[in-house]
mmCIF file of C-alpha atoms in Angstrom:
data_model
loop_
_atom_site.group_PDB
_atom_site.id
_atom_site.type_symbol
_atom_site.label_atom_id
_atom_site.label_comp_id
_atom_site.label_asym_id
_atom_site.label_seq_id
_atom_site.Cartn_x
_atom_site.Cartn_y
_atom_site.Cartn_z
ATOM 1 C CA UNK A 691 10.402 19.008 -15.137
ATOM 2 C CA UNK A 692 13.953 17.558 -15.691
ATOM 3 C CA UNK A 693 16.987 18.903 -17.648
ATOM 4 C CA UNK A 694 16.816 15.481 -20.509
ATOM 5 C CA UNK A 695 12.866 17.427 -21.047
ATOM 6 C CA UNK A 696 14.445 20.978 -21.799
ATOM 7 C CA UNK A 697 17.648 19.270 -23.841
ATOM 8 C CA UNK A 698 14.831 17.156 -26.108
ATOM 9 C CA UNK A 699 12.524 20.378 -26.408
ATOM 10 C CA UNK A 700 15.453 22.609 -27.464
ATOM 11 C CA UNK A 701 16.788 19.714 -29.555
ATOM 12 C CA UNK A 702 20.153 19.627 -27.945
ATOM 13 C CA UNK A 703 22.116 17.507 -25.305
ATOM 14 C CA UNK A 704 21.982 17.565 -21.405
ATOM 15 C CA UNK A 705 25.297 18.740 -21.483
ATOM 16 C CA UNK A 706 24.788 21.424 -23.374
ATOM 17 C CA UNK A 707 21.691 23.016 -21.048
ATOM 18 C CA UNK A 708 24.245 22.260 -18.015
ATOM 19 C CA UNK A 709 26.644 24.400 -20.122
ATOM 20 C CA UNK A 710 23.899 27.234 -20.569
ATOM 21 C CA UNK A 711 22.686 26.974 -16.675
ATOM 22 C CA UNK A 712 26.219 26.577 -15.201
ATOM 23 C CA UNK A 713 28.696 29.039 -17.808
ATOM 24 C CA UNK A 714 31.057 26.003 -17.335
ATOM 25 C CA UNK A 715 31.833 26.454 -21.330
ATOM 26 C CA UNK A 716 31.160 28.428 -24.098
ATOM 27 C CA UNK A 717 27.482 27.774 -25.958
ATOM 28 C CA UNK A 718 26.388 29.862 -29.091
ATOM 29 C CA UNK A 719 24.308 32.889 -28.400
ATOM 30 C CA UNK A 720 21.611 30.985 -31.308
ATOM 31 C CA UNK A 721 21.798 28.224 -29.079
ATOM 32 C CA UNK A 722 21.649 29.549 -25.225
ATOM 33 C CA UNK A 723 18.583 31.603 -26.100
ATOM 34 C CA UNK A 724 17.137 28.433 -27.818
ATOM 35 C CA UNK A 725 17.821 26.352 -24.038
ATOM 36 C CA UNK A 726 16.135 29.264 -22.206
ATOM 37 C CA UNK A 727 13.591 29.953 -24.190
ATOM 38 C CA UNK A 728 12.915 26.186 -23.537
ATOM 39 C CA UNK A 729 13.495 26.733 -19.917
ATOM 40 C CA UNK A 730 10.973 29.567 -19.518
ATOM 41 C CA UNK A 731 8.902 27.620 -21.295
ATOM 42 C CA UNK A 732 8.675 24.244 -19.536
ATOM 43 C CA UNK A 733 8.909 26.397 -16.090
ATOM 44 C CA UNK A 734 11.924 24.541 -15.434
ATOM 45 C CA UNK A 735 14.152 25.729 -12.970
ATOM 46 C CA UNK A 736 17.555 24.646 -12.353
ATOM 47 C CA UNK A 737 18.328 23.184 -8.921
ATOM 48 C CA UNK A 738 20.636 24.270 -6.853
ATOM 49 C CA UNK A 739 21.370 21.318 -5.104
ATOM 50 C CA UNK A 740 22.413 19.443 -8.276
ATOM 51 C CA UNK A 741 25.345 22.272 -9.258
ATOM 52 C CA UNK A 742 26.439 22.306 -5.745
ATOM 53 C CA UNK A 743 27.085 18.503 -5.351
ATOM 54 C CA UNK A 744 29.554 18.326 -7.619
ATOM 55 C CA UNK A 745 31.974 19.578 -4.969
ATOM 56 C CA UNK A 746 30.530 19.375 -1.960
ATOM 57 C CA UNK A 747 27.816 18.012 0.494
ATOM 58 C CA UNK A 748 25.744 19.776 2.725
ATOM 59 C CA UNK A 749 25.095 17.058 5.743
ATOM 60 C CA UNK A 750 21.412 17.864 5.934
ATOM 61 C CA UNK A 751 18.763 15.611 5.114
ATOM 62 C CA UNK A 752 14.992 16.506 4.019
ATOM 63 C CA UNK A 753 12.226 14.935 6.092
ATOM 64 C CA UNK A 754 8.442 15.498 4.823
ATOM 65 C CA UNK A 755 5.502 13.750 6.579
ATOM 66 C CA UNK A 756 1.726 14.480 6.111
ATOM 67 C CA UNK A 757 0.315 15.474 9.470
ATOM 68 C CA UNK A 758 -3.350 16.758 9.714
ATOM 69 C CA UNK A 759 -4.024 19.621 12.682
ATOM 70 C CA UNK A 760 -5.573 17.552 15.458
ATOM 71 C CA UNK A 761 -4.093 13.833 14.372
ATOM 72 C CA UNK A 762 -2.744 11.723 16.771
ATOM 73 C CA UNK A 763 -0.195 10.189 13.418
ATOM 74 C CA UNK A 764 1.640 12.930 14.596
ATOM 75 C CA UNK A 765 3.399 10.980 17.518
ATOM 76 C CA UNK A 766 3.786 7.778 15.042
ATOM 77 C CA UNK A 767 6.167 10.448 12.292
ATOM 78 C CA UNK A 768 7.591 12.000 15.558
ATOM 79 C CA UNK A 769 9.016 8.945 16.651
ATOM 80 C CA UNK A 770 9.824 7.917 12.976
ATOM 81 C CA UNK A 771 11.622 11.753 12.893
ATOM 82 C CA UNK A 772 13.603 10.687 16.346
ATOM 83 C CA UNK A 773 14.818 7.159 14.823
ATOM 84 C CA UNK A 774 16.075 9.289 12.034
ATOM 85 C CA UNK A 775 17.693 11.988 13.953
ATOM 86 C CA UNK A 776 19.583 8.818 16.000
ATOM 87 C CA UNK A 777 21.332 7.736 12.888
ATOM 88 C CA UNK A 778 21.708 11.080 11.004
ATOM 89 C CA UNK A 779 23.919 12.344 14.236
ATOM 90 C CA UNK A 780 26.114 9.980 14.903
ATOM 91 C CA UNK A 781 26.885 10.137 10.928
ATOM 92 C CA UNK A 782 26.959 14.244 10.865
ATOM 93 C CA UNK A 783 24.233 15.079 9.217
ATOM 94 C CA UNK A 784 21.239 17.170 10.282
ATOM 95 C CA UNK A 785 17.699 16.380 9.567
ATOM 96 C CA UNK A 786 15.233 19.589 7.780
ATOM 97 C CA UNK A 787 11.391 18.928 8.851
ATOM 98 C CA UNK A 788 8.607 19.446 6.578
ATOM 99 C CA UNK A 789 4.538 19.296 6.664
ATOM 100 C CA UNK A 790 2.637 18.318 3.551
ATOM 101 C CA UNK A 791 -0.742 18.169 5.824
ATOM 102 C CA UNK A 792 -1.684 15.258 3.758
ATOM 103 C CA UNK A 793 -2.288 17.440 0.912
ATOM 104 C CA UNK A 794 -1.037 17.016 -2.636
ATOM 105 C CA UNK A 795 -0.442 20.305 -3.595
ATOM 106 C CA UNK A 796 1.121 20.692 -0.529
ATOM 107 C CA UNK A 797 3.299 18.020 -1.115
ATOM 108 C CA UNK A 798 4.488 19.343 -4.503
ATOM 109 C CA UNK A 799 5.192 22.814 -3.189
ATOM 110 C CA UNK A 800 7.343 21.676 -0.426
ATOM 111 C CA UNK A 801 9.213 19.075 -2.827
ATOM 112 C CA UNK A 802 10.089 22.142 -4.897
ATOM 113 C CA UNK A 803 11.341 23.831 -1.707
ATOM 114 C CA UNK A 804 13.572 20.773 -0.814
ATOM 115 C CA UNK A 805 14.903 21.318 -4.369
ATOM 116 C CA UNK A 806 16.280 24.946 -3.693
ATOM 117 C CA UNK A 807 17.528 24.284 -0.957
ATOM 118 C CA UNK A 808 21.034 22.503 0.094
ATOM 119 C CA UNK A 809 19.845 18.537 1.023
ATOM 120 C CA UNK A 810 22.194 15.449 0.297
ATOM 121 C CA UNK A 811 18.315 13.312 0.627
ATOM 122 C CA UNK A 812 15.151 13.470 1.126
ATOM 123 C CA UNK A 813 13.184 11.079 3.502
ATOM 124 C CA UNK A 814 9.385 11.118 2.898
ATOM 125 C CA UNK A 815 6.108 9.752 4.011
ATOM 126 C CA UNK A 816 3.630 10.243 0.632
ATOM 127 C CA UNK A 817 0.022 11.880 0.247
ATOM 128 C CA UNK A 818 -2.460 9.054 -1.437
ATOM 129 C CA UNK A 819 -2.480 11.068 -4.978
ATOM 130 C CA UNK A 820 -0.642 9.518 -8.198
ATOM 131 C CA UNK A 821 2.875 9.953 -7.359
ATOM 132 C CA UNK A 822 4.169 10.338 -11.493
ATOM 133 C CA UNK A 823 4.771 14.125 -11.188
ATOM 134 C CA UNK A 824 7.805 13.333 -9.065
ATOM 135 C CA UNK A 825 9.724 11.902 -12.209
ATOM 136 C CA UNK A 826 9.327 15.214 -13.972
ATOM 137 C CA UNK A 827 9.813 17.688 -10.710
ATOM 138 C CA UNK A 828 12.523 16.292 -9.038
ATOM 139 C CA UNK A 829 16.404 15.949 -10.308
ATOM 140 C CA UNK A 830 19.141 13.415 -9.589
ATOM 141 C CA UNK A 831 20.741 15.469 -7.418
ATOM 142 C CA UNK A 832 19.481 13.340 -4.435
ATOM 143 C CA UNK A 833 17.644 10.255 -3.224
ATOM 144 C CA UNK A 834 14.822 9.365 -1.889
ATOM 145 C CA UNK A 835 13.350 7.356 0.214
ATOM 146 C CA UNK A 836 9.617 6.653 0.939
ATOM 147 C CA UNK A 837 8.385 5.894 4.348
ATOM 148 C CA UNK A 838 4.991 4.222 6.035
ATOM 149 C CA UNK A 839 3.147 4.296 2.619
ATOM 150 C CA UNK A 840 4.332 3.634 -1.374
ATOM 151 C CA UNK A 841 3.491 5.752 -4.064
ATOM 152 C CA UNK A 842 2.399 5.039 -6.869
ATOM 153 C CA UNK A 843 4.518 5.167 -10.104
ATOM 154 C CA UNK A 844 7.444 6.344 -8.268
ATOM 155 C CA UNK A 845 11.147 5.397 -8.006
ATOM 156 C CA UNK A 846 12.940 5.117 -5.106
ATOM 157 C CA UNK A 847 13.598 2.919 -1.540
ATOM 158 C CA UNK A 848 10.722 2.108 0.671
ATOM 159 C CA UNK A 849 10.671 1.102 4.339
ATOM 160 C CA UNK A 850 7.144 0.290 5.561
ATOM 161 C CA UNK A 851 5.235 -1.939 8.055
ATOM 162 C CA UNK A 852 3.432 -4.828 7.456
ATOM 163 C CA UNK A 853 0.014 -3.373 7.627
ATOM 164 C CA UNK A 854 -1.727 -6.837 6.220
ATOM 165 C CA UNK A 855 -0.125 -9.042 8.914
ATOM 166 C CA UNK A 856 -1.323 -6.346 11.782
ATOM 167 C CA UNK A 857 -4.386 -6.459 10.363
ATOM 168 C CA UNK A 858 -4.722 -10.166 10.408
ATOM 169 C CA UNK A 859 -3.671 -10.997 13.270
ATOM 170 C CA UNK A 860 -5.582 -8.908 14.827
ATOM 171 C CA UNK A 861 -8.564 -10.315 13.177
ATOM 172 C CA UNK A 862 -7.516 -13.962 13.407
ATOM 173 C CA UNK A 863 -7.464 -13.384 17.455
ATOM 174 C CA UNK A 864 -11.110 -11.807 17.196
ATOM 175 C CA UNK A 865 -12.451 -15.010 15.656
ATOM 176 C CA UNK A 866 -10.640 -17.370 17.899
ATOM 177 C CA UNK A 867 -12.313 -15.545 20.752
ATOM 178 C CA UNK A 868 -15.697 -16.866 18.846
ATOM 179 C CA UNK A 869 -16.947 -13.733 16.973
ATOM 180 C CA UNK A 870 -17.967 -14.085 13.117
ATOM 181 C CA UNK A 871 -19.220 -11.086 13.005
ATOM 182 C CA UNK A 872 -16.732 -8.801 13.017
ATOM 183 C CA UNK A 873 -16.694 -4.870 11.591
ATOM 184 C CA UNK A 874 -14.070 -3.344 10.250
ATOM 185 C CA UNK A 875 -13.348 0.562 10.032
ATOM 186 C CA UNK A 876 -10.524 2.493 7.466
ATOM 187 C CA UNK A 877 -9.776 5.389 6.630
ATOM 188 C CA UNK A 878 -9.879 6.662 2.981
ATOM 189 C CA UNK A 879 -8.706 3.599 0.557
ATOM 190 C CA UNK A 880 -6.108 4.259 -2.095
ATOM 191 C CA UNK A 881 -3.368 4.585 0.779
ATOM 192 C CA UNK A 882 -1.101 1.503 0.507
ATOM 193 C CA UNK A 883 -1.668 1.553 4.612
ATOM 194 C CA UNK A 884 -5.742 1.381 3.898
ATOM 195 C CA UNK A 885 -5.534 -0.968 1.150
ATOM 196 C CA UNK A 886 -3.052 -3.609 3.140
ATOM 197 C CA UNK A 887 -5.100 -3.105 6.623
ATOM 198 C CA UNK A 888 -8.432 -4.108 4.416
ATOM 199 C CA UNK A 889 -6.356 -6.884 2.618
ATOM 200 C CA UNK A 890 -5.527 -8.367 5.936
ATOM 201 C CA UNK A 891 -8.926 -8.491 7.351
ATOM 202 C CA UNK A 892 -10.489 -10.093 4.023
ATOM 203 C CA UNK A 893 -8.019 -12.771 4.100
ATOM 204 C CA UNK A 894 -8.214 -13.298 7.800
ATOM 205 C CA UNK A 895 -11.807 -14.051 7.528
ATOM 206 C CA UNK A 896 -11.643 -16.492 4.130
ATOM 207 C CA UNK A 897 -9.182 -18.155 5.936
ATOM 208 C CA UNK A 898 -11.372 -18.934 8.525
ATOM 209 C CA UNK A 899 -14.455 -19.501 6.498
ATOM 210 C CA UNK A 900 -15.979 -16.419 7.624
ATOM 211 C CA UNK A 901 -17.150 -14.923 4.315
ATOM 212 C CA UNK A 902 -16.718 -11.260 3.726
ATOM 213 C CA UNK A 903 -19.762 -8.730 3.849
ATOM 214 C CA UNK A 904 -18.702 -5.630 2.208
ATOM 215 C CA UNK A 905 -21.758 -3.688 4.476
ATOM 216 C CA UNK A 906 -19.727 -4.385 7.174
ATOM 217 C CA UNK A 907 -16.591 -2.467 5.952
ATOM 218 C CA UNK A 908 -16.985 1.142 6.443
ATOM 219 C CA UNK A 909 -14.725 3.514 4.902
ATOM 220 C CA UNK A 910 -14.203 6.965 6.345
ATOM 221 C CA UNK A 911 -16.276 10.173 4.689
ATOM 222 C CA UNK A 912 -13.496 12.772 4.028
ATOM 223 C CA UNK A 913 -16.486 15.646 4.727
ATOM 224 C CA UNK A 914 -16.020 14.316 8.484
ATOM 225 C CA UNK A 915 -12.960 14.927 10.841
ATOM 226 C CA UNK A 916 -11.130 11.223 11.521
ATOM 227 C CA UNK A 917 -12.609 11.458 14.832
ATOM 228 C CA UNK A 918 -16.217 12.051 13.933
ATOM 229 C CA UNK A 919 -16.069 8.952 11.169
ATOM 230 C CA UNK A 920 -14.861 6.623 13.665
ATOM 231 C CA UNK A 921 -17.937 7.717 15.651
ATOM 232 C CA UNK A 922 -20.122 7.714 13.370
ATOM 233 C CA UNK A 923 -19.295 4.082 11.125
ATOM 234 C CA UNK A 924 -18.973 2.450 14.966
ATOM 235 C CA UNK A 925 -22.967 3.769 15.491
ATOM 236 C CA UNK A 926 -23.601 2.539 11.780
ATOM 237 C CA UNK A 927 -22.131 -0.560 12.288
ATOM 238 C CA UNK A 928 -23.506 -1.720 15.934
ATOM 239 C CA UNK A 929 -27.261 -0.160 14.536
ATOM 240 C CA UNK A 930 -27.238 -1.883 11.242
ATOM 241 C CA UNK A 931 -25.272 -4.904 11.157
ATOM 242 C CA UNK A 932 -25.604 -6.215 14.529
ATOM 243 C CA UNK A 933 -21.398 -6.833 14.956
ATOM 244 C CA UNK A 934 -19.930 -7.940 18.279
ATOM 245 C CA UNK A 935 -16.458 -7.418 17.400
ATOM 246 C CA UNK A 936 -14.783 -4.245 15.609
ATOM 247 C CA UNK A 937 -11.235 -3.731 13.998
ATOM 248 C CA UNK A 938 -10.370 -0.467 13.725
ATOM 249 C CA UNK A 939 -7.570 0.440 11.100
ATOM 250 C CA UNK A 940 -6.990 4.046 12.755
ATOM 251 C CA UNK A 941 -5.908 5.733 15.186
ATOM 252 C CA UNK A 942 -7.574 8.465 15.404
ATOM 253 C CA UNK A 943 -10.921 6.673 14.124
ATOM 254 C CA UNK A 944 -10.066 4.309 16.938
ATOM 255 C CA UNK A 945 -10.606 7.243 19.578
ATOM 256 C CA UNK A 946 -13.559 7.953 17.882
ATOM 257 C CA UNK A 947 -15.368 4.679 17.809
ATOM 258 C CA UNK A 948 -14.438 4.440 21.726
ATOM 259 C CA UNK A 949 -16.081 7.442 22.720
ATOM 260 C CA UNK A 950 -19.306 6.176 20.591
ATOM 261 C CA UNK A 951 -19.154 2.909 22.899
ATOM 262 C CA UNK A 952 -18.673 5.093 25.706
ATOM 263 C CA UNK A 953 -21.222 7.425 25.459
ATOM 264 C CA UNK A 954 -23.930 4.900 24.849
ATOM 265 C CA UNK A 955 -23.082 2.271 27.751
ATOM 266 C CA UNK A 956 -21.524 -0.264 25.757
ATOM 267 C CA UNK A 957 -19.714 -2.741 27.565
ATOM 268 C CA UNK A 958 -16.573 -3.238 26.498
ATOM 269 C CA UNK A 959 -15.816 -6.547 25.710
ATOM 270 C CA UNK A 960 -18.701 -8.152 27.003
ATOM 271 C CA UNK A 961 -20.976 -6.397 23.930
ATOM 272 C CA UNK A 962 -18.498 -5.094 21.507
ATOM 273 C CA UNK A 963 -15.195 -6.323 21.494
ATOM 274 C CA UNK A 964 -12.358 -3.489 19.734
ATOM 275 C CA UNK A 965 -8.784 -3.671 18.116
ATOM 276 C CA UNK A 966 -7.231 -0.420 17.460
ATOM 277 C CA UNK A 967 -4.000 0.450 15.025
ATOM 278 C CA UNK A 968 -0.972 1.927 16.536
ATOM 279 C CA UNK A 969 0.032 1.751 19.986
ATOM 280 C CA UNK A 970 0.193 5.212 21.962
ATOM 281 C CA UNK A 971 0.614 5.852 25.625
ATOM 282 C CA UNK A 972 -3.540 6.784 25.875
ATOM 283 C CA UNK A 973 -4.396 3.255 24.809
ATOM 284 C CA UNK A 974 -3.425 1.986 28.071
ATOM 285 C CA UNK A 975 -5.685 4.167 30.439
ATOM 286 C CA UNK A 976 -8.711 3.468 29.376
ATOM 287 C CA UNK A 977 -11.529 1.184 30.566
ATOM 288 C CA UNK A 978 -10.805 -1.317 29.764
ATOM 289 C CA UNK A 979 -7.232 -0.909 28.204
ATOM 290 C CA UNK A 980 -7.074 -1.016 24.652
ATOM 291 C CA UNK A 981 -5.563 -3.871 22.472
ATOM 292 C CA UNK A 982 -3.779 -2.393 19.534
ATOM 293 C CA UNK A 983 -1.775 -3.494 16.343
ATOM 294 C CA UNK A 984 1.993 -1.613 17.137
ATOM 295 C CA UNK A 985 4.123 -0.401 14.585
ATOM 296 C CA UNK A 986 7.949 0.317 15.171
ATOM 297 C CA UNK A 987 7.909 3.524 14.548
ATOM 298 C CA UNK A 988 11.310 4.476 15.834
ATOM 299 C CA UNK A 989 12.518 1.363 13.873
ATOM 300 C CA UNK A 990 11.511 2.530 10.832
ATOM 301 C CA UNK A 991 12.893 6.032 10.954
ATOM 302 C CA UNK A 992 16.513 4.336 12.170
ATOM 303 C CA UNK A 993 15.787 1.852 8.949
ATOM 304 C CA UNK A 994 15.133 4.924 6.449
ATOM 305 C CA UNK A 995 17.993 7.028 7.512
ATOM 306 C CA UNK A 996 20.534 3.940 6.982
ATOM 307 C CA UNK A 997 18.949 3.129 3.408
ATOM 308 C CA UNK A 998 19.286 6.524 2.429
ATOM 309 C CA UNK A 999 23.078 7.119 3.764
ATOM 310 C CA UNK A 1000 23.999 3.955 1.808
ATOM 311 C CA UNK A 1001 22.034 5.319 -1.101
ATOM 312 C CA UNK A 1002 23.908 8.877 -0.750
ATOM 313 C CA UNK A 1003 27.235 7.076 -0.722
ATOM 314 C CA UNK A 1004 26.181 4.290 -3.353
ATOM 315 C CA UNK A 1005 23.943 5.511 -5.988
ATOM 316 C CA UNK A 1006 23.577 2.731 -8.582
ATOM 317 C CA UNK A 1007 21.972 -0.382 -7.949
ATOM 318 C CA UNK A 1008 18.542 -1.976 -7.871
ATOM 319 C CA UNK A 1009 15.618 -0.220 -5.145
ATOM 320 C CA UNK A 1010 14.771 -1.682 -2.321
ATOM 321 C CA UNK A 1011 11.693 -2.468 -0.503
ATOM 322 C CA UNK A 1012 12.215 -3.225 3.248
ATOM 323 C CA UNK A 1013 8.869 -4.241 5.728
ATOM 324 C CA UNK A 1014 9.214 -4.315 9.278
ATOM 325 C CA UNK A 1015 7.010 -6.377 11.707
ATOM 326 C CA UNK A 1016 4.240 -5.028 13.687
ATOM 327 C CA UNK A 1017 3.081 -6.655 17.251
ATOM 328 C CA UNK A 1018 -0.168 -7.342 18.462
ATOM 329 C CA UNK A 1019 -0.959 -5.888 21.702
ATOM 330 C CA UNK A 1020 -3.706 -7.770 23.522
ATOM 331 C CA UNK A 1021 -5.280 -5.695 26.646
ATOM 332 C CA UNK A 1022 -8.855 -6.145 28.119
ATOM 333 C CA UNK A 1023 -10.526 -4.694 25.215
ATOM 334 C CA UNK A 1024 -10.745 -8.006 23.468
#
């Protein structure tokens, strides 16, 4: 809810409800219990933040990033957190952590806490929900800038990866090792990480003339922990489909698939060759090592923090959307 909701409601100006919230002038009695009336009734509350910045700023920045108990994306937002930290420091400020666990509500709740508190911006990686509630929860009394995945209906800077070139090159190298059949493993679609990753693989295969089987694109099942999907779409796919490569648009789902191969004797490459996304240290010491689509994560937390300090000290002006390269990895896997 935003103060131009509660001036049109009680039929008066923004001004005036800054007037009634701040006692910075005189407002008829008629007319301040008219504004909070309003205000009680809209649930809006007024935001700290916004009355504070008019004199001062606090030096601390909000970062929120949806990590899941047990999910390796926590080292990918960890390093994203440290590239932020590296700029944020040598600039003064101090960076304020936050969890949303992936989880919409979540998300909201902890936006509302970044509003009460004392933050010059607010860095943030998105849940996959409809992203519209931000224009009515949060104020102008900072930026924001969205990280790793867009949301949808939203304003603000973004600084992502490009998830579509990963994808296909990691599918293009597949095929020019001489396998058309080639599965393909995501996590749940509506994510503008999922929906690029899938992109990429489609169009890596047309442009091949490999045409697309949708059976052979497995999407995760939410009732299932990352880990167990990736096990269980890898034993789908090998039983079903009769695939001798597999690109693997998780992380976590990567481990997963692995351990399927692993359990069952499945010679990796020779029998199923695998691409994973995101390059961790664990990648390396297995048998054989993995190859891996890498995103910059440090990169793109140094990236964020820079947009955002330019957006602290220059407001106006057109959004922008900045992508950063990711780097395919090739190890014995494939």
């Amino acid at each position: 809810m935003s103060i131009k909701e509660v001036a049109k409601r009680a039929n008066v100006s923004t001004a005036t409800v800054s007037h009634v919230i701040n006692g910075t002038r005189y407002v008829a009695n008629e007319t301040k219990t008219r504004v909070l009336e309003v205000m009680k009734e809209l649930k809006y509350h007024p935001n700290s933040v916004a009355r504070s910045l008019r004199s001062k700023q606090s030096k601390i920045i909000g970062l929120m990033v949806p990590i899941l108990p047990n999910d390796t994306s926590s080292f990918f937002f960890m390093s994203i957190a440290q590239g932020i930290e590296s700029v944020l420091m040598e600039k003064g400020y101090s960076l304020f952590l936050s969890n949303s666990k992936d989880d919409i509500a979540t998300e909201q709740e902890q936006v509302r806490v970044f509003n009460s508190q004392l933050i010059d911006g607010m860095i943030m990686a998105p849940t996959y929900e409809d992203h519209t509630y931000l224009d009515s929860l949060m104020t102008d009394a900072y930026p924001v800038v969205f990280i790793d995945r867009k949301p949808k209906d939203a304003q603000g800077d973004c600084v992502l990866t490009e998830g579509a070139n990963g994808s296909y090159e990691a599918v293009a190298h597949l095929i020019s090792k001489g396998h058309t059949r080639i599965g393909f493993i995501t996590g749940s679609l509506g994510l503008t990480t999922s929906d690029e990753r899938l992109e990429g693989y489609k169009n890596a295969l047309i442009d091949n003339g490999i045409p697309v089987d949708e059976e052979m694109i497995q999407v995760a099942d939410t009732s299932y922990s990352s880990f167990d999907s990736g096990y269980r779409l890898t034993e789908a796919l090998i039983s079903r489909h009769r695939i001798t490569a597999l690109f693997v648009a998780n992380n976590v789902m990567t481990m997963g698939s692995l351990h399927y191969l692993q359990q069952n004797d499945i010679d990796v490459p020779n029998d199923i060759a695998i691409i994973g996304f995101d390059d961790y240290e664990w990648a390396r010491i297995t048998k054989p090592a993995l190859s891996m689509v890498k995103q910059p994560a440090f990169e793109l937390g140094e990236t964020a923090a820079r947009i955002l300090l330019e957006r602290i000290e220059q407001p106006d002006g057109e959004y922008k959307e900045v992508r950063l390269p990711t780097e395919l990895i090739i190890r014995g896997s494939s």
